[in-house]
PDB file of C-alpha atoms in Angstrom:
ATOM      1  CA  MET A   1      11.082 -16.472  -0.844  1.00 39.00           C
ATOM      2  CA  SER A   2      12.279 -14.153  -3.612  1.00 43.00           C
ATOM      3  CA  ALA A   3      13.939 -11.078  -2.878  1.00 46.00           C
ATOM      4  CA  MET A   4      12.252  -8.322  -4.959  1.00 54.00           C
ATOM      5  CA  MET A   5      14.370  -7.072  -7.536  1.00 53.00           C
ATOM      6  CA  GLN A   6      15.833  -3.550  -6.806  1.00 52.00           C
ATOM      7  CA  PRO A   7      15.766  -0.557  -9.058  1.00 55.00           C
ATOM      8  CA  SER A   8      19.023   1.437  -8.520  1.00 47.00           C
ATOM      9  CA  GLY A   9      18.583   3.104  -5.588  1.00 46.00           C
ATOM     10  CA  ALA A  10      15.693   1.669  -4.353  1.00 48.00           C
ATOM     11  CA  PRO A  11      16.140   0.451  -0.453  1.00 43.00           C
ATOM     12  CA  SER A  12      16.721  -3.203   0.501  1.00 42.00           C
ATOM     13  CA  ARG A  13      14.835  -4.431   3.835  1.00 40.00           C
ATOM     14  CA  GLY A  14      18.244  -4.993   5.525  1.00 38.00           C
ATOM     15  CA  GLY A  15      19.519  -0.901   5.131  1.00 35.00           C
ATOM     16  CA  ALA A  16      16.659   0.641   3.962  1.00 32.00           C
ATOM     17  CA  PRO A  17      16.033   3.614   6.928  1.00 32.00           C
ATOM     18  CA  GLU A  18      12.691   2.906   8.679  1.00 38.00           C
ATOM     19  CA  ALA A  19       9.275   4.881   7.941  1.00 41.00           C
ATOM     20  CA  PRO A  20       7.226   5.998  10.759  1.00 49.00           C
ATOM     21  CA  ASN A  21       5.463   3.207  11.335  1.00 69.00           C
ATOM     22  CA  GLY A  22       1.362   4.435  11.731  1.00 82.00           C
ATOM     23  CA  PRO A  23      -1.021   2.961  13.212  1.00 89.00           C
ATOM     24  CA  THR A  24      -1.926   0.125  10.754  1.00 88.00           C
ATOM     25  CA  ALA A  25       1.634  -0.830  10.722  1.00 88.00           C
ATOM     26  CA  LEU A  26       1.811  -0.876  14.362  1.00 91.00           C
ATOM     27  CA  ARG A  27      -1.146  -3.620  14.436  1.00 92.00           C
ATOM     28  CA  ILE A  28      -0.163  -5.617  12.262  1.00 91.00           C
ATOM     29  CA  ILE A  29       3.504  -5.470  14.553  1.00 92.00           C
ATOM     30  CA  LEU A  30       1.576  -6.431  17.779  1.00 94.00           C
ATOM     31  CA  GLY A  31      -0.766  -8.880  15.881  1.00 94.00           C
ATOM     32  CA  VAL A  32       2.963 -11.061  15.027  1.00 92.00           C
ATOM     33  CA  LYS A  33       4.162 -10.827  18.365  1.00 94.00           C
ATOM     34  CA  LEU A  34       1.726 -12.063  19.535  1.00 96.00           C
ATOM     35  CA  ARG A  35       1.355 -15.002  17.632  1.00 95.00           C
ATOM     36  CA  ARG A  36       4.839 -15.847  17.859  1.00 95.00           C
ATOM     37  CA  LEU A  37       4.455 -16.083  21.472  1.00 97.00           C
ATOM     38  CA  ARG A  38       1.346 -18.206  21.227  1.00 97.00           C
ATOM     39  CA  GLN A  39       3.326 -20.410  18.798  1.00 96.00           C
ATOM     40  CA  ALA A  40       6.664 -20.902  21.154  1.00 96.00           C
ATOM     41  CA  LEU A  41       3.962 -22.193  23.649  1.00 96.00           C
ATOM     42  CA  ASP A  42       2.321 -24.121  20.972  1.00 97.00           C
ATOM     43  CA  ILE A  43      -1.225 -22.816  21.994  1.00 97.00           C
ATOM     44  CA  SER A  44      -3.995 -23.520  19.585  1.00 97.00           C
ATOM     45  CA  ARG A  45      -6.188 -20.255  18.405  1.00 96.00           C
ATOM     46  CA  GLU A  46      -9.058 -22.008  20.098  1.00 96.00           C
ATOM     47  CA  ASP A  47      -7.669 -21.575  23.833  1.00 97.00           C
ATOM     48  CA  ALA A  48      -6.222 -18.321  23.166  1.00 97.00           C
ATOM     49  CA  GLY A  49      -9.579 -17.349  22.331  1.00 96.00           C
ATOM     50  CA  ARG A  50     -11.424 -18.882  25.305  1.00 96.00           C
ATOM     51  CA  ALA A  51      -8.811 -16.968  27.368  1.00 95.00           C
ATOM     52  CA  ILE A  52     -10.048 -13.582  25.984  1.00 95.00           C
ATOM     53  CA  ARG A  53     -13.953 -14.831  25.719  1.00 94.00           C
ATOM     54  CA  GLY A  54     -13.632 -14.959  21.776  1.00 93.00           C
ATOM     55  CA  SER A  55     -13.334 -17.352  19.254  1.00 94.00           C
ATOM     56  CA  HIS A  56     -10.569 -18.710  16.930  1.00 93.00           C
ATOM     57  CA  ALA A  57     -11.271 -15.872  14.630  1.00 94.00           C
ATOM     58  CA  LYS A  58     -11.015 -13.163  17.135  1.00 95.00           C
ATOM     59  CA  ILE A  59      -7.702 -14.255  17.579  1.00 96.00           C
ATOM     60  CA  THR A  60      -6.856 -14.606  13.761  1.00 94.00           C
ATOM     61  CA  ARG A  61      -8.109 -10.923  13.202  1.00 91.00           C
ATOM     62  CA  LEU A  62      -5.676  -9.991  16.375  1.00 95.00           C
ATOM     63  CA  GLU A  63      -2.621 -11.729  14.539  1.00 93.00           C
ATOM     64  CA  ARG A  64      -3.277 -10.486  11.329  1.00 88.00           C
ATOM     65  CA  GLY A  65      -3.796  -6.754  12.710  1.00 88.00           C
ATOM     66  CA  GLN A  66      -7.251  -6.470  11.207  1.00 84.00           C
ATOM     67  CA  VAL A  67      -8.582  -5.189  14.465  1.00 88.00           C
ATOM     68  CA  GLY A  68      -6.874  -3.242  17.353  1.00 90.00           C
ATOM     69  CA  ALA A  69      -6.137  -4.887  21.002  1.00 94.00           C
ATOM     70  CA  LYS A  70      -8.142  -4.086  23.872  1.00 94.00           C
ATOM     71  CA  GLU A  71      -6.337  -3.757  26.961  1.00 94.00           C
ATOM     72  CA  ARG A  72      -8.246  -6.702  28.751  1.00 96.00           C
ATOM     73  CA  ASP A  73      -7.824  -8.927  26.062  1.00 96.00           C
ATOM     74  CA  LEU A  74      -4.181  -8.111  25.768  1.00 97.00           C
ATOM     75  CA  ARG A  75      -3.600  -8.261  29.526  1.00 97.00           C
ATOM     76  CA  ASP A  76      -5.242 -11.841  29.568  1.00 97.00           C
ATOM     77  CA  LEU A  77      -3.190 -12.746  26.422  1.00 97.00           C
ATOM     78  CA  LEU A  78       0.286 -11.744  28.378  1.00 97.00           C
ATOM     79  CA  THR A  79      -0.708 -13.727  31.310  1.00 97.00           C
ATOM     80  CA  LEU A  80      -1.492 -16.704  29.030  1.00 97.00           C
ATOM     81  CA  TYR A  81       1.521 -16.386  27.194  1.00 97.00           C
ATOM     82  CA  GLY A  82       3.891 -16.502  30.178  1.00 96.00           C
ATOM     83  CA  ILE A  83       4.519 -12.726  30.050  1.00 97.00           C
ATOM     84  CA  HIS A  84       4.667 -11.658  33.672  1.00 96.00           C
ATOM     85  CA  ASP A  85       7.342  -8.768  33.807  1.00 96.00           C
ATOM     86  CA  PRO A  86       5.612  -5.334  34.261  1.00 94.00           C
ATOM     87  CA  GLU A  87       8.523  -3.677  31.959  1.00 96.00           C
ATOM     88  CA  GLU A  88       7.422  -5.877  28.838  1.00 96.00           C
ATOM     89  CA  ARG A  89       3.824  -5.792  29.651  1.00 96.00           C
ATOM     90  CA  GLU A  90       4.044  -2.420  29.620  1.00 96.00           C
ATOM     91  CA  GLY A  91       6.121  -2.658  26.375  1.00 95.00           C
ATOM     92  CA  PHE A  92       3.087  -4.354  24.736  1.00 96.00           C
ATOM     93  CA  PHE A  93       0.530  -2.283  25.851  1.00 95.00           C
ATOM     94  CA  ASP A  94       2.402   1.192  24.832  1.00 95.00           C
ATOM     95  CA  LEU A  95       2.889  -0.619  21.238  1.00 94.00           C
ATOM     96  CA  ALA A  96      -1.174  -1.106  21.528  1.00 94.00           C
ATOM     97  CA  ARG A  97      -1.932   2.439  22.229  1.00 94.00           C
ATOM     98  CA  GLN A  98      -0.320   3.349  19.427  1.00 91.00           C
ATOM     99  CA  ALA A  99      -1.639   1.004  17.384  1.00 91.00           C
ATOM    100  CA  ASN A 100      -5.246   2.154  18.226  1.00 90.00           C
ATOM    101  CA  SER A 101      -4.854   5.983  17.326  1.00 89.00           C
ATOM    102  CA  PRO A 102      -6.011   7.333  14.444  1.00 88.00           C
ATOM    103  CA  GLY A 103      -4.355   7.802  11.330  1.00 90.00           C
ATOM    104  CA  TRP A 104      -4.049  10.936   9.322  1.00 91.00           C
ATOM    105  CA  TRP A 105      -6.564   9.364   6.982  1.00 92.00           C
ATOM    106  CA  TYR A 106      -9.119   9.439   8.999  1.00 91.00           C
ATOM    107  CA  GLN A 107     -10.486  12.758   8.215  1.00 94.00           C
ATOM    108  CA  TYR A 108     -11.247  11.274   5.489  1.00 94.00           C
ATOM    109  CA  SER A 109     -13.636   8.744   7.107  1.00 92.00           C
ATOM    110  CA  ASP A 110     -16.708  10.262   4.832  1.00 92.00           C
ATOM    111  CA  VAL A 111     -15.466   9.042   1.742  1.00 92.00           C
ATOM    112  CA  LEU A 112     -12.506   6.386   2.683  1.00 91.00           C
ATOM    113  CA  GLU A 113     -13.232   2.533   2.093  1.00 89.00           C
ATOM    114  CA  ASP A 114     -12.798   0.057   4.614  1.00 85.00           C
ATOM    115  CA  TRP A 115     -11.052  -2.176   2.316  1.00 87.00           C
ATOM    116  CA  PHE A 116      -8.962   0.921   1.251  1.00 91.00           C
ATOM    117  CA  GLU A 117      -7.960   2.234   4.629  1.00 89.00           C
ATOM    118  CA  LEU A 118      -5.495  -0.919   5.052  1.00 89.00           C
ATOM    119  CA  HIS A 119      -3.738  -0.121   1.787  1.00 92.00           C
ATOM    120  CA  LEU A 120      -3.267   3.800   3.009  1.00 93.00           C
ATOM    121  CA  GLY A 121      -1.511   2.136   6.550  1.00 91.00           C
ATOM    122  CA  LEU A 122       0.465   0.212   4.941  1.00 92.00           C
ATOM    123  CA  GLU A 123       1.603   2.690   1.815  1.00 94.00           C
ATOM    124  CA  ASP A 124       2.813   5.092   4.501  1.00 92.00           C
ATOM    125  CA  ALA A 125       4.538   2.550   6.513  1.00 91.00           C
ATOM    126  CA  ALA A 126       6.419   0.799   3.163  1.00 94.00           C
ATOM    127  CA  SER A 127      10.162   1.391   2.422  1.00 95.00           C
ATOM    128  CA  LEU A 128       9.458   0.132  -1.111  1.00 97.00           C
ATOM    129  CA  ILE A 129       6.347   0.094  -3.178  1.00 98.00           C
ATOM    130  CA  ARG A 130       6.283  -1.285  -6.322  1.00 97.00           C
ATOM    131  CA  THR A 131       3.226  -1.003  -8.374  1.00 97.00           C
ATOM    132  CA  TYR A 132       1.880  -1.771 -12.069  1.00 95.00           C
ATOM    133  CA  GLU A 133      -1.001  -0.034 -13.146  1.00 95.00           C
ATOM    134  CA  VAL A 134      -3.282  -1.111 -16.619  1.00 92.00           C
ATOM    135  CA  GLN A 135      -5.836   1.749 -16.909  1.00 92.00           C
ATOM    136  CA  PHE A 136      -4.732   4.701 -14.969  1.00 94.00           C
ATOM    137  CA  LEU A 137      -1.720   6.393 -13.503  1.00 97.00           C
ATOM    138  CA  PRO A 138      -1.204   5.181  -9.913  1.00 97.00           C
ATOM    139  CA  GLY A 139      -2.628   7.843  -7.642  1.00 96.00           C
ATOM    140  CA  LEU A 140       0.817   8.843  -5.901  1.00 98.00           C
ATOM    141  CA  LEU A 141       1.717  10.161  -9.480  1.00 98.00           C
ATOM    142  CA  GLN A 142      -1.817  12.088 -10.693  1.00 98.00           C
ATOM    143  CA  THR A 143      -2.187  15.496 -10.557  1.00 98.00           C
ATOM    144  CA  GLU A 144      -5.240  17.201  -9.115  1.00 98.00           C
ATOM    145  CA  GLU A 145      -7.211  17.737 -12.516  1.00 98.00           C
ATOM    146  CA  TYR A 146      -6.432  14.210 -13.484  1.00 98.00           C
ATOM    147  CA  ALA A 147      -7.430  12.604 -10.602  1.00 97.00           C
ATOM    148  CA  HIS A 148     -10.677  14.875 -10.859  1.00 96.00           C
ATOM    149  CA  ALA A 149     -11.508  13.311 -14.436  1.00 96.00           C
ATOM    150  CA  VAL A 150     -10.380   9.849 -13.284  1.00 95.00           C
ATOM    151  CA  SER A 151     -12.773   9.797 -10.190  1.00 93.00           C
ATOM    152  CA  ARG A 152     -15.701  11.058 -12.007  1.00 91.00           C
ATOM    153  CA  LEU A 153     -15.363   7.825 -14.015  1.00 89.00           C
ATOM    154  CA  GLY A 154     -15.340   5.713 -10.982  1.00 82.00           C
ATOM    155  CA  TYR A 155     -17.922   7.487  -9.413  1.00 83.00           C
ATOM    156  CA  PRO A 156     -20.412   8.731 -11.901  1.00 82.00           C
ATOM    157  CA  ASN A 157     -23.540   9.205  -9.586  1.00 83.00           C
ATOM    158  CA  THR A 158     -21.553  10.806  -6.537  1.00 85.00           C
ATOM    159  CA  GLU A 159     -22.186  14.249  -6.227  1.00 92.00           C
ATOM    160  CA  PRO A 160     -18.810  16.537  -6.943  1.00 91.00           C
ATOM    161  CA  ARG A 161     -18.311  17.518  -3.118  1.00 94.00           C
ATOM    162  CA  LYS A 162     -17.396  13.775  -2.396  1.00 93.00           C
ATOM    163  CA  VAL A 163     -15.742  13.616  -5.568  1.00 94.00           C
ATOM    164  CA  ALA A 164     -13.732  16.374  -4.148  1.00 95.00           C
ATOM    165  CA  ARG A 165     -12.888  14.725  -0.925  1.00 96.00           C
ATOM    166  CA  ILE A 166     -11.601  11.746  -2.984  1.00 95.00           C
ATOM    167  CA  VAL A 167      -9.518  13.852  -5.096  1.00 96.00           C
ATOM    168  CA  ASP A 168      -8.360  15.558  -1.789  1.00 97.00           C
ATOM    169  CA  LEU A 169      -7.716  12.350  -0.084  1.00 96.00           C
ATOM    170  CA  ARG A 170      -5.569  11.511  -3.358  1.00 96.00           C
ATOM    171  CA  MET A 171      -3.491  14.639  -2.965  1.00 97.00           C
ATOM    172  CA  ALA A 172      -3.043  13.915   0.481  1.00 96.00           C
ATOM    173  CA  ARG A 173      -1.680  10.509   0.131  1.00 96.00           C
ATOM    174  CA  GLN A 174       1.111  11.786  -2.078  1.00 97.00           C
ATOM    175  CA  LYS A 175       2.486  13.828   0.750  1.00 96.00           C
ATOM    176  CA  LEU A 176       4.378  10.522   1.592  1.00 95.00           C
ATOM    177  CA  LEU A 177       7.078  11.249  -1.335  1.00 96.00           C
ATOM    178  CA  HIS A 178       7.891  14.540  -0.012  1.00 95.00           C
ATOM    179  CA  ARG A 179       8.662  13.827   3.078  1.00 93.00           C
ATOM    180  CA  SER A 180      12.137  13.463   4.603  1.00 92.00           C
ATOM    181  CA  ASP A 181      12.021   9.936   4.530  1.00 91.00           C
ATOM    182  CA  PRO A 182      10.216   8.835   1.830  1.00 95.00           C
ATOM    183  CA  PRO A 183       9.654   5.416   0.367  1.00 96.00           C
ATOM    184  CA  HIS A 184      10.951   4.280  -3.039  1.00 98.00           C
ATOM    185  CA  LEU A 185       8.110   4.028  -5.536  1.00 98.00           C
ATOM    186  CA  TRP A 186       8.831   1.872  -8.326  1.00 98.00           C
ATOM    187  CA  ALA A 187       5.674   2.171 -10.581  1.00 98.00           C
ATOM    188  CA  VAL A 188       5.024   0.201 -14.328  1.00 96.00           C
ATOM    189  CA  VAL A 189       2.243   1.549 -16.260  1.00 96.00           C
ATOM    190  CA  ASP A 190       1.140   0.129 -19.618  1.00 95.00           C
ATOM    191  CA  GLU A 191       1.343   1.905 -22.548  1.00 96.00           C
ATOM    192  CA  ALA A 192      -2.115   2.720 -22.834  1.00 94.00           C
ATOM    193  CA  VAL A 193      -2.021   4.623 -19.821  1.00 96.00           C
ATOM    194  CA  VAL A 194      -0.076   7.639 -21.007  1.00 97.00           C
ATOM    195  CA  ARG A 195      -1.734   7.456 -24.149  1.00 96.00           C
ATOM    196  CA  ARG A 196      -5.443   7.606 -23.021  1.00 94.00           C
ATOM    197  CA  PRO A 197      -6.262  11.118 -22.318  1.00 93.00           C
ATOM    198  CA  PHE A 198      -8.337  11.580 -19.672  1.00 94.00           C
ATOM    199  CA  GLY A 199      -9.822  14.967 -18.905  1.00 94.00           C
ATOM    200  CA  GLY A 200      -8.757  16.123 -22.315  1.00 95.00           C
ATOM    201  CA  ALA A 201      -5.688  16.849 -24.196  1.00 95.00           C
ATOM    202  CA  GLU A 202      -4.988  19.783 -21.841  1.00 96.00           C
ATOM    203  CA  VAL A 203      -5.110  17.712 -18.359  1.00 97.00           C
ATOM    204  CA  MET A 204      -2.974  14.789 -20.016  1.00 97.00           C
ATOM    205  CA  ARG A 205      -0.630  17.322 -20.921  1.00 97.00           C
ATOM    206  CA  ALA A 206       0.040  18.719 -17.417  1.00 98.00           C
ATOM    207  CA  GLN A 207      -0.151  15.161 -16.330  1.00 98.00           C
ATOM    208  CA  LEU A 208       2.932  14.017 -18.322  1.00 98.00           C
ATOM    209  CA  GLU A 209       4.497  16.982 -17.586  1.00 98.00           C
ATOM    210  CA  HIS A 210       4.085  16.034 -14.251  1.00 98.00           C
ATOM    211  CA  LEU A 211       5.583  12.859 -14.680  1.00 98.00           C
ATOM    212  CA  LEU A 212       8.537  14.049 -16.188  1.00 98.00           C
ATOM    213  CA  LYS A 213       9.217  16.237 -13.324  1.00 98.00           C
ATOM    214  CA  ILE A 214       8.375  13.745 -10.612  1.00 98.00           C
ATOM    215  CA  VAL A 215      10.777  11.084 -11.842  1.00 97.00           C
ATOM    216  CA  ARG A 216      13.618  13.442 -11.354  1.00 97.00           C
ATOM    217  CA  LEU A 217      13.116  12.511  -7.693  1.00 97.00           C
ATOM    218  CA  PRO A 218      15.852   9.743  -6.712  1.00 97.00           C
ATOM    219  CA  HIS A 219      13.112   7.735  -4.890  1.00 97.00           C
ATOM    220  CA  VAL A 220      10.632   7.604  -8.053  1.00 98.00           C
ATOM    221  CA  THR A 221      11.180   5.018 -10.839  1.00 98.00           C
ATOM    222  CA  LEU A 222       8.940   4.956 -13.646  1.00 98.00           C
ATOM    223  CA  GLN A 223       8.410   2.622 -16.566  1.00 98.00           C
ATOM    224  CA  VAL A 224       6.385   2.249 -19.561  1.00 97.00           C
ATOM    225  CA  ALA A 225       5.265  -1.264 -20.932  1.00 95.00           C
ATOM    226  CA  PRO A 226       4.857  -0.942 -24.327  1.00 94.00           C
ATOM    227  CA  PHE A 227       2.092  -2.889 -26.027  1.00 91.00           C
ATOM    228  CA  GLU A 228       4.287  -5.861 -27.166  1.00 88.00           C
ATOM    229  CA  VAL A 229       5.358  -6.417 -23.237  1.00 83.00           C
ATOM    230  CA  THR A 230       3.829 -10.320 -22.893  1.00 76.00           C
ATOM    231  CA  ALA A 231       4.586  -9.979 -19.511  1.00 65.00           C
ATOM    232  CA  ALA A 232       1.660  -7.716 -19.387  1.00 59.00           C
ATOM    233  CA  ALA A 233      -0.592 -10.410 -19.658  1.00 54.00           C
ATOM    234  CA  ALA A 234      -1.411 -10.015 -16.047  1.00 61.00           C
ATOM    235  CA  GLY A 235      -3.843  -8.242 -16.806  1.00 69.00           C
ATOM    236  CA  THR A 236      -4.734  -6.503 -13.331  1.00 82.00           C
ATOM    237  CA  PRO A 237      -3.481  -3.750 -11.346  1.00 90.00           C
ATOM    238  CA  VAL A 238      -0.820  -4.865  -8.697  1.00 94.00           C
ATOM    239  CA  THR A 239       1.001  -3.638  -6.147  1.00 96.00           C
ATOM    240  CA  LEU A 240       4.222  -4.813  -3.775  1.00 97.00           C
ATOM    241  CA  LEU A 241       4.649  -3.312  -0.450  1.00 96.00           C
ATOM    242  CA  ARG A 242       8.071  -4.019   1.552  1.00 96.00           C
ATOM    243  CA  PHE A 243       8.584  -2.528   4.791  1.00 93.00           C
ATOM    244  CA  ALA A 244      12.166  -1.671   6.697  1.00 89.00           C
ATOM    245  CA  ASP A 245      10.662  -3.082  10.076  1.00 86.00           C
ATOM    246  CA  PRO A 246      11.227  -7.024   9.990  1.00 85.00           C
ATOM    247  CA  ASP A 247       8.211  -8.011  11.803  1.00 85.00           C
ATOM    248  CA  LEU A 248       6.286  -6.375   8.932  1.00 87.00           C
ATOM    249  CA  PRO A 249       5.984  -9.008   5.755  1.00 88.00           C
ATOM    250  CA  ASP A 250       5.737  -8.010   2.293  1.00 93.00           C
ATOM    251  CA  LYS A 251       2.185  -7.550   0.972  1.00 94.00           C
ATOM    252  CA  VAL A 252       1.047  -7.842  -2.208  1.00 95.00           C
ATOM    253  CA  TYR A 253      -2.256  -5.645  -2.852  1.00 94.00           C
ATOM    254  CA  LEU A 254      -5.103  -6.412  -5.622  1.00 93.00           C
ATOM    255  CA  GLU A 255      -7.555  -3.566  -5.998  1.00 87.00           C
ATOM    256  CA  HIS A 256     -11.127  -4.020  -7.765  1.00 81.00           C
ATOM    257  CA  LEU A 257     -13.599  -1.818  -8.445  1.00 73.00           C
ATOM    258  CA  THR A 258     -15.470  -1.876  -4.919  1.00 77.00           C
ATOM    259  CA  ASN A 259     -12.951  -4.114  -3.144  1.00 84.00           C
ATOM    260  CA  ALA A 260      -9.263  -5.101  -2.745  1.00 88.00           C
ATOM    261  CA  VAL A 261      -7.483  -8.243  -1.604  1.00 90.00           C
ATOM    262  CA  TYR A 262      -4.357  -8.162   0.358  1.00 91.00           C
ATOM    263  CA  LEU A 263      -2.068 -11.361   0.183  1.00 91.00           C
ATOM    264  CA  ASP A 264       1.135 -11.929   2.027  1.00 88.00           C
ATOM    265  CA  LYS A 265       1.682 -15.975   1.818  1.00 90.00           C
ATOM    266  CA  PRO A 266       5.587 -16.349   0.811  1.00 92.00           C
ATOM    267  CA  GLY A 267       4.403 -18.602  -2.408  1.00 95.00           C
ATOM    268  CA  GLU A 268       1.913 -15.548  -3.501  1.00 94.00           C
ATOM    269  CA  ILE A 269       4.445 -12.869  -2.889  1.00 95.00           C
ATOM    270  CA  ASP A 270       6.840 -14.899  -4.593  1.00 95.00           C
ATOM    271  CA  GLN A 271       4.584 -15.048  -7.675  1.00 92.00           C
ATOM    272  CA  TYR A 272       3.478 -11.582  -7.753  1.00 93.00           C
ATOM    273  CA  THR A 273       7.310 -10.506  -7.562  1.00 94.00           C
ATOM    274  CA  LEU A 274       8.041 -12.521 -10.583  1.00 92.00           C
ATOM    275  CA  ILE A 275       5.324 -10.905 -12.505  1.00 91.00           C
ATOM    276  CA  MET A 276       6.880  -7.498 -11.656  1.00 93.00           C
ATOM    277  CA  ASP A 277      10.347  -8.490 -12.123  1.00 94.00           C
ATOM    278  CA  ARG A 278       9.569  -9.799 -15.962  1.00 92.00           C
ATOM    279  CA  LEU A 279       7.257  -6.466 -15.994  1.00 92.00           C
ATOM    280  CA  CYS A 280      10.426  -4.441 -15.170  1.00 94.00           C
ATOM    281  CA  ALA A 281      12.636  -6.453 -17.703  1.00 94.00           C
ATOM    282  CA  GLU A 282      10.578  -6.168 -20.521  1.00 93.00           C
ATOM    283  CA  ALA A 283       9.298  -2.788 -20.305  1.00 95.00           C
ATOM    284  CA  PHE A 284      11.003   0.729 -21.062  1.00 97.00           C
ATOM    285  CA  SER A 285      14.076   1.399 -19.202  1.00 98.00           C
ATOM    286  CA  PRO A 286      13.730   4.762 -16.926  1.00 98.00           C
ATOM    287  CA  THR A 287      15.359   6.666 -19.380  1.00 98.00           C
ATOM    288  CA  GLU A 288      13.648   5.514 -22.311  1.00 98.00           C
ATOM    289  CA  THR A 289      10.246   5.974 -20.576  1.00 98.00           C
ATOM    290  CA  VAL A 290      11.158  10.122 -20.228  1.00 98.00           C
ATOM    291  CA  SER A 291      12.034  10.062 -23.919  1.00 98.00           C
ATOM    292  CA  PHE A 292       8.741   8.001 -24.742  1.00 98.00           C
ATOM    293  CA  ILE A 293       6.612  11.011 -22.480  1.00 98.00           C
ATOM    294  CA  GLU A 294       8.476  13.631 -24.389  1.00 98.00           C
ATOM    295  CA  GLU A 295       7.544  12.038 -27.719  1.00 97.00           C
ATOM    296  CA  LEU A 296       3.758  11.681 -26.117  1.00 97.00           C
ATOM    297  CA  LEU A 297       3.603  15.164 -25.208  1.00 96.00           C
ATOM    298  CA  GLU A 298       5.211  16.235 -28.735  1.00 95.00           C
ATOM    299  CA  GLU A 299       2.149  14.330 -30.528  1.00 93.00           C
ATOM    300  CA  LEU A 300      -0.911  16.300 -28.094  1.00 91.00           C
ATOM    301  CA  PRO A 301      -2.600  18.744 -29.793  1.00 84.00           C
TER     302      PRO A 301
END
């Protein structure tokens, strides 16, 4: 697999401090461990599914971390896979209990889409987040007023209270940038993103000023891709996530209006990594981006 191109100071998989693994990441790690045990014994998904009174599809969901492991199912799988040592078995059960605990985002379950919940868990566990946006600023970089403006556009028929909850969730996400071991956020945005005045001139002015402040953080890198950048022909938002834990594979997150796609096959990761690398190479450098944003601020009324 191609290594992700890294900005100066961005963590690599080998030397990064581990981000705290929340329940989503732990669920994936447990699934990876179970898949390795099954494959080492050349046991099919169908046979494993029958051992837990289920189907091969149930094993697939479990191994991909899409569902939590019930204690009974885990007990039977460990027996099938030859894991009999009480201490080793307890390690798996402890991991499953942690993986089944609710994440901080469950308090927003009233407005949280199922397809977005996985992204929050992965984002929370990532050591490196690379993202490209073509229409809006990344949620991790939005001010509250800007978030209100774009959320009202995205949910035009939603009552104000729900929009406020959506914005609260977005603001809560941003806490990960200010924790003691934050991920490196590396964002590339199309020039149209910083020119489009969502919420009006005052809201956009405050948003651009916020960008100038947050890029001072050593773990935040921002680049603007000017209109002439041909790599931007990807045309769709892309987020790549890398994790310090070697049991967590890189993920590509593709968000659409009402759903999302998650990719983790090596070929898919390589393809989107190449696109991101080209974008970063052709976009304004972080220093040039700061100057460009300062010029935009001067142009605002």
